[in-house]
Amino acid sequence: TPLFQKNDVVYTIAKERTIYECKEVNAGFVYSHGALSMGDPNCLPELAEFNRQFSKEWYDKEQSLETAMQTIRKGIQHNNIYQWNNGYSICAIAQAMYDEFDFPVIGHVFTNPFFRGQGFASSIVHALTKGLLEAGHEKCILSTNALNPASNRAFIKAGYKLIGEYVVYVKEK
């Protein structure tokens, strides 16, 4: 960046993110096999493992199983963790967060690697967003890894529009 260059600062890029907004889901969307449901407390260990894998991919750091279990347990208690089930398999998870803004932020979208490329991420995001918009929310927002084209395609397929991008730079010591 010019500021870092001007001051001869050594830096690394920590994150490259894109921000998407949805005010209306894509009409005529065709869902993958299965259905959306609330996070099932009986599936806590499996959902926690999804959360651990999401953290590893999103934050690039390991998360303890206990921390992941606490996160999922809280999401289940707050009725904001969702799962996409196909038969007896959980294919994907997502969370609707309301903490910071007056609109829901969709996060923790993760598809089991075994089920990737089958439309489960776009299905869970579409169904969740559709429900939130029908419940009276004006819009939903989500942030993605700009370097993950598959997830970005899934969100666009669901009806999200790109509204911004940002890069996080970290100054080296």
PDB file of C-alpha atoms in Angstrom:
ATOM      1  CA  THR A   1       0.000   0.000   0.000  1.00  0.00           C
ATOM      2  CA  PRO A   2       1.223   3.556  -0.550  1.00  0.00           C
ATOM      3  CA  LEU A   3       1.198   4.300   3.190  1.00  0.00           C
ATOM      4  CA  PHE A   4       3.382   1.302   3.988  1.00  0.00           C
ATOM      5  CA  GLN A   5       5.657   1.973   1.021  1.00  0.00           C
ATOM      6  CA  LYS A   6       6.056   5.633   1.973  1.00  0.00           C
ATOM      7  CA  ASN A   7       7.171   4.589   5.451  1.00  0.00           C
ATOM      8  CA  ASP A   8       9.256   1.649   4.222  1.00  0.00           C
ATOM      9  CA  VAL A   9       7.147  -0.844   6.185  1.00  0.00           C
ATOM     10  CA  VAL A  10       7.390  -4.570   5.524  1.00  0.00           C
ATOM     11  CA  TYR A  11       3.944  -6.195   5.537  1.00  0.00           C
ATOM     12  CA  THR A  12       2.065  -9.307   4.573  1.00  0.00           C
ATOM     13  CA  ILE A  13      -1.477  -9.734   3.350  1.00  0.00           C
ATOM     14  CA  ALA A  14      -3.446 -11.523   6.050  1.00  0.00           C
ATOM     15  CA  LYS A  15      -6.868 -11.691   4.384  1.00  0.00           C
ATOM     16  CA  GLU A  16      -8.553 -10.851   1.115  1.00  0.00           C
ATOM     17  CA  ARG A  17     -12.321 -10.665   1.515  1.00  0.00           C
ATOM     18  CA  THR A  18     -15.366  -9.898  -0.572  1.00  0.00           C
ATOM     19  CA  ILE A  19     -18.638  -8.646   0.870  1.00  0.00           C
ATOM     20  CA  TYR A  20     -21.969  -9.689  -0.596  1.00  0.00           C
ATOM     21  CA  GLU A  21     -25.512  -8.460   0.022  1.00  0.00           C
ATOM     22  CA  CYS A  22     -28.856 -10.060  -0.778  1.00  0.00           C
ATOM     23  CA  LYS A  23     -32.190  -8.252  -0.801  1.00  0.00           C
ATOM     24  CA  GLU A  24     -33.917 -10.889  -2.922  1.00  0.00           C
ATOM     25  CA  VAL A  25     -32.921 -14.499  -3.495  1.00  0.00           C
ATOM     26  CA  ASN A  26     -32.731 -15.861  -7.028  1.00  0.00           C
ATOM     27  CA  ALA A  27     -36.156 -16.979  -8.185  1.00  0.00           C
ATOM     28  CA  GLY A  28     -36.309 -20.421  -9.713  1.00  0.00           C
ATOM     29  CA  PHE A  29     -33.371 -21.637  -7.654  1.00  0.00           C
ATOM     30  CA  VAL A  30     -33.120 -25.444  -7.775  1.00  0.00           C
ATOM     31  CA  TYR A  31     -32.131 -26.936  -4.434  1.00  0.00           C
ATOM     32  CA  SER A  32     -29.781 -29.846  -4.012  1.00  0.00           C
ATOM     33  CA  HIS A  33     -31.214 -33.019  -2.525  1.00  0.00           C
ATOM     34  CA  GLY A  34     -32.154 -32.656   1.113  1.00  0.00           C
ATOM     35  CA  ALA A  35     -33.521 -29.856   3.245  1.00  0.00           C
ATOM     36  CA  LEU A  36     -32.638 -27.082   5.659  1.00  0.00           C
ATOM     37  CA  SER A  37     -33.176 -27.633   9.377  1.00  0.00           C
ATOM     38  CA  MET A  38     -32.144 -26.061  12.648  1.00  0.00           C
ATOM     39  CA  GLY A  39     -28.907 -27.317  14.168  1.00  0.00           C
ATOM     40  CA  ASP A  40     -29.664 -30.622  15.855  1.00  0.00           C
ATOM     41  CA  PRO A  41     -28.261 -31.000  19.393  1.00  0.00           C
ATOM     42  CA  ASN A  42     -27.996 -34.745  18.763  1.00  0.00           C
ATOM     43  CA  CYS A  43     -25.466 -33.967  16.023  1.00  0.00           C
ATOM     44  CA  LEU A  44     -23.281 -31.749  18.219  1.00  0.00           C
ATOM     45  CA  PRO A  45     -19.987 -33.644  17.674  1.00  0.00           C
ATOM     46  CA  GLU A  46     -20.401 -33.691  13.881  1.00  0.00           C
ATOM     47  CA  LEU A  47     -21.443 -30.023  13.740  1.00  0.00           C
ATOM     48  CA  ALA A  48     -18.506 -29.107  15.978  1.00  0.00           C
ATOM     49  CA  GLU A  49     -16.147 -30.908  13.613  1.00  0.00           C
ATOM     50  CA  PHE A  50     -17.613 -28.898  10.719  1.00  0.00           C
ATOM     51  CA  ASN A  51     -16.951 -25.754  12.771  1.00  0.00           C
ATOM     52  CA  ARG A  52     -13.353 -26.843  13.390  1.00  0.00           C
ATOM     53  CA  GLN A  53     -12.784 -27.417   9.689  1.00  0.00           C
ATOM     54  CA  PHE A  54     -14.410 -24.060   8.860  1.00  0.00           C
ATOM     55  CA  SER A  55     -12.059 -22.307  11.312  1.00  0.00           C
ATOM     56  CA  LYS A  56      -9.068 -24.006   9.773  1.00  0.00           C
ATOM     57  CA  GLU A  57     -10.075 -22.911   6.268  1.00  0.00           C
ATOM     58  CA  TRP A  58     -11.351 -19.396   7.159  1.00  0.00           C
ATOM     59  CA  TYR A  59      -8.937 -18.327   9.900  1.00  0.00           C
ATOM     60  CA  ASP A  60      -6.078 -20.678   9.026  1.00  0.00           C
ATOM     61  CA  LYS A  61      -5.795 -21.863  12.610  1.00  0.00           C
ATOM     62  CA  GLU A  62      -6.686 -24.940  14.562  1.00  0.00           C
ATOM     63  CA  GLN A  63      -9.576 -24.770  16.995  1.00  0.00           C
ATOM     64  CA  SER A  64     -10.001 -27.158  19.898  1.00  0.00           C
ATOM     65  CA  LEU A  65     -12.924 -29.539  19.812  1.00  0.00           C
ATOM     66  CA  GLU A  66     -14.189 -28.070  23.090  1.00  0.00           C
ATOM     67  CA  THR A  67     -14.198 -24.513  21.667  1.00  0.00           C
ATOM     68  CA  ALA A  68     -16.019 -25.744  18.560  1.00  0.00           C
ATOM     69  CA  MET A  69     -18.558 -27.589  20.720  1.00  0.00           C
ATOM     70  CA  GLN A  70     -19.189 -24.401  22.741  1.00  0.00           C
ATOM     71  CA  THR A  71     -19.693 -22.377  19.545  1.00  0.00           C
ATOM     72  CA  ILE A  72     -22.175 -24.859  18.104  1.00  0.00           C
ATOM     73  CA  ARG A  73     -23.945 -25.336  21.453  1.00  0.00           C
ATOM     74  CA  LYS A  74     -24.475 -21.546  21.693  1.00  0.00           C
ATOM     75  CA  GLY A  75     -25.724 -21.438  18.107  1.00  0.00           C
ATOM     76  CA  ILE A  76     -28.220 -24.205  18.835  1.00  0.00           C
ATOM     77  CA  GLN A  77     -29.373 -22.420  22.009  1.00  0.00           C
ATOM     78  CA  HIS A  78     -29.808 -19.148  20.087  1.00  0.00           C
ATOM     79  CA  ASN A  79     -31.548 -20.902  17.184  1.00  0.00           C
ATOM     80  CA  ASN A  80     -29.090 -19.518  14.644  1.00  0.00           C
ATOM     81  CA  ILE A  81     -27.147 -22.617  13.519  1.00  0.00           C
ATOM     82  CA  TYR A  82     -28.578 -24.433  10.524  1.00  0.00           C
ATOM     83  CA  GLN A  83     -27.727 -27.634   8.745  1.00  0.00           C
ATOM     84  CA  TRP A  84     -28.516 -29.054   5.320  1.00  0.00           C
ATOM     85  CA  ASN A  85     -29.454 -32.713   5.597  1.00  0.00           C
ATOM     86  CA  ASN A  86     -29.553 -35.225   2.778  1.00  0.00           C
ATOM     87  CA  GLY A  87     -30.914 -38.438   4.196  1.00  0.00           C
ATOM     88  CA  TYR A  88     -28.817 -39.235   7.251  1.00  0.00           C
ATOM     89  CA  SER A  89     -25.906 -37.035   6.180  1.00  0.00           C
ATOM     90  CA  ILE A  90     -25.246 -33.445   7.178  1.00  0.00           C
ATOM     91  CA  CYS A  91     -23.895 -31.901   4.000  1.00  0.00           C
ATOM     92  CA  ALA A  92     -23.445 -28.261   5.047  1.00  0.00           C
ATOM     93  CA  ILE A  93     -23.866 -25.805   7.909  1.00  0.00           C
ATOM     94  CA  ALA A  94     -24.423 -22.055   8.176  1.00  0.00           C
ATOM     95  CA  GLN A  95     -25.122 -19.515  10.900  1.00  0.00           C
ATOM     96  CA  ALA A  96     -27.262 -16.362  10.924  1.00  0.00           C
ATOM     97  CA  MET A  97     -25.690 -13.793  13.259  1.00  0.00           C
ATOM     98  CA  TYR A  98     -27.534 -10.732  14.560  1.00  0.00           C
ATOM     99  CA  ASP A  99     -25.022  -9.381  17.097  1.00  0.00           C
ATOM    100  CA  GLU A 100     -23.397  -6.428  15.375  1.00  0.00           C
ATOM    101  CA  PHE A 101     -25.863  -5.052  12.828  1.00  0.00           C
ATOM    102  CA  ASP A 102     -29.581  -4.526  12.324  1.00  0.00           C
ATOM    103  CA  PHE A 103     -29.551  -7.155   9.567  1.00  0.00           C
ATOM    104  CA  PRO A 104     -28.470 -10.794   9.646  1.00  0.00           C
ATOM    105  CA  VAL A 105     -24.941 -11.715   8.658  1.00  0.00           C
ATOM    106  CA  ILE A 106     -24.607 -15.210   7.239  1.00  0.00           C
ATOM    107  CA  GLY A 107     -21.444 -16.907   8.389  1.00  0.00           C
ATOM    108  CA  HIS A 108     -19.777 -20.200   9.151  1.00  0.00           C
ATOM    109  CA  VAL A 109     -20.919 -21.582   5.798  1.00  0.00           C
ATOM    110  CA  PHE A 110     -19.157 -24.896   5.442  1.00  0.00           C
ATOM    111  CA  THR A 111     -19.752 -27.894   3.220  1.00  0.00           C
ATOM    112  CA  ASN A 112     -18.454 -31.312   4.136  1.00  0.00           C
ATOM    113  CA  PRO A 113     -15.553 -31.891   1.693  1.00  0.00           C
ATOM    114  CA  PHE A 114     -17.161 -35.187   0.632  1.00  0.00           C
ATOM    115  CA  PHE A 115     -20.243 -33.276  -0.612  1.00  0.00           C
ATOM    116  CA  ARG A 116     -18.558 -30.307  -2.268  1.00  0.00           C
ATOM    117  CA  GLY A 117     -19.425 -29.378  -5.825  1.00  0.00           C
ATOM    118  CA  GLN A 118     -23.019 -30.606  -5.459  1.00  0.00           C
ATOM    119  CA  GLY A 119     -24.726 -27.284  -4.667  1.00  0.00           C
ATOM    120  CA  PHE A 120     -25.181 -27.756  -0.935  1.00  0.00           C
ATOM    121  CA  ALA A 121     -23.536 -24.431   0.019  1.00  0.00           C
ATOM    122  CA  SER A 122     -25.744 -22.433  -2.340  1.00  0.00           C
ATOM    123  CA  SER A 123     -28.786 -24.448  -1.195  1.00  0.00           C
ATOM    124  CA  ILE A 124     -28.281 -23.771   2.501  1.00  0.00           C
ATOM    125  CA  VAL A 125     -27.482 -20.095   1.862  1.00  0.00           C
ATOM    126  CA  HIS A 126     -30.493 -19.661  -0.445  1.00  0.00           C
ATOM    127  CA  ALA A 127     -32.957 -21.369   1.909  1.00  0.00           C
ATOM    128  CA  LEU A 128     -31.635 -19.565   4.989  1.00  0.00           C
ATOM    129  CA  THR A 129     -31.585 -16.167   3.278  1.00  0.00           C
ATOM    130  CA  LYS A 130     -35.055 -16.707   1.812  1.00  0.00           C
ATOM    131  CA  GLY A 131     -36.414 -17.472   5.275  1.00  0.00           C
ATOM    132  CA  LEU A 132     -34.744 -14.424   6.817  1.00  0.00           C
ATOM    133  CA  LEU A 133     -36.041 -12.096   4.086  1.00  0.00           C
ATOM    134  CA  GLU A 134     -39.542 -13.564   4.365  1.00  0.00           C
ATOM    135  CA  ALA A 135     -39.361 -12.974   8.145  1.00  0.00           C
ATOM    136  CA  GLY A 136     -39.055  -9.235   7.423  1.00  0.00           C
ATOM    137  CA  HIS A 137     -35.344  -8.548   7.195  1.00  0.00           C
ATOM    138  CA  GLU A 138     -34.520  -5.992   4.501  1.00  0.00           C
ATOM    139  CA  LYS A 139     -31.268  -7.685   3.558  1.00  0.00           C
ATOM    140  CA  CYS A 140     -28.624 -10.220   4.525  1.00  0.00           C
ATOM    141  CA  ILE A 141     -24.864  -9.781   4.247  1.00  0.00           C
ATOM    142  CA  LEU A 142     -21.984 -12.217   4.094  1.00  0.00           C
ATOM    143  CA  SER A 143     -18.237 -11.972   3.761  1.00  0.00           C
ATOM    144  CA  THR A 144     -16.176 -14.506   1.842  1.00  0.00           C
ATOM    145  CA  ASN A 145     -12.606 -15.409   1.163  1.00  0.00           C
ATOM    146  CA  ALA A 146     -11.931 -13.586  -2.106  1.00  0.00           C
ATOM    147  CA  LEU A 147      -9.520 -16.359  -3.071  1.00  0.00           C
ATOM    148  CA  ASN A 148     -12.156 -19.099  -2.876  1.00  0.00           C
ATOM    149  CA  PRO A 149     -14.004 -18.964  -6.208  1.00  0.00           C
ATOM    150  CA  ALA A 150     -16.253 -21.938  -5.364  1.00  0.00           C
ATOM    151  CA  SER A 151     -17.781 -20.256  -2.320  1.00  0.00           C
ATOM    152  CA  ASN A 152     -18.167 -16.973  -4.183  1.00  0.00           C
ATOM    153  CA  ARG A 153     -20.031 -18.741  -7.013  1.00  0.00           C
ATOM    154  CA  ALA A 154     -22.308 -20.452  -4.471  1.00  0.00           C
ATOM    155  CA  PHE A 155     -23.339 -17.144  -2.927  1.00  0.00           C
ATOM    156  CA  ILE A 156     -23.922 -15.466  -6.294  1.00  0.00           C
ATOM    157  CA  LYS A 157     -26.008 -18.477  -7.359  1.00  0.00           C
ATOM    158  CA  ALA A 158     -28.184 -17.959  -4.258  1.00  0.00           C
ATOM    159  CA  GLY A 159     -28.811 -14.310  -5.154  1.00  0.00           C
ATOM    160  CA  TYR A 160     -26.044 -12.353  -3.430  1.00  0.00           C
ATOM    161  CA  LYS A 161     -24.475  -9.337  -5.153  1.00  0.00           C
ATOM    162  CA  LEU A 162     -20.911  -8.132  -4.655  1.00  0.00           C
ATOM    163  CA  ILE A 163     -20.892  -4.807  -2.771  1.00  0.00           C
ATOM    164  CA  GLY A 164     -17.317  -4.503  -1.560  1.00  0.00           C
ATOM    165  CA  GLU A 165     -13.866  -5.914  -1.114  1.00  0.00           C
ATOM    166  CA  TYR A 166     -11.178  -5.435   1.478  1.00  0.00           C
ATOM    167  CA  VAL A 167      -7.670  -6.562   2.248  1.00  0.00           C
ATOM    168  CA  VAL A 168      -6.173  -6.878   5.725  1.00  0.00           C
ATOM    169  CA  TYR A 169      -2.466  -6.055   5.836  1.00  0.00           C
ATOM    170  CA  VAL A 170      -0.273  -6.981   8.787  1.00  0.00           C
ATOM    171  CA  LYS A 171       2.844  -4.989   9.573  1.00  0.00           C
ATOM    172  CA  GLU A 172       5.897  -7.164  10.089  1.00  0.00           C
ATOM    173  CA  LYS A 173       8.016  -6.491  13.164  1.00  0.00           C
TER     174      LYS A 173
END
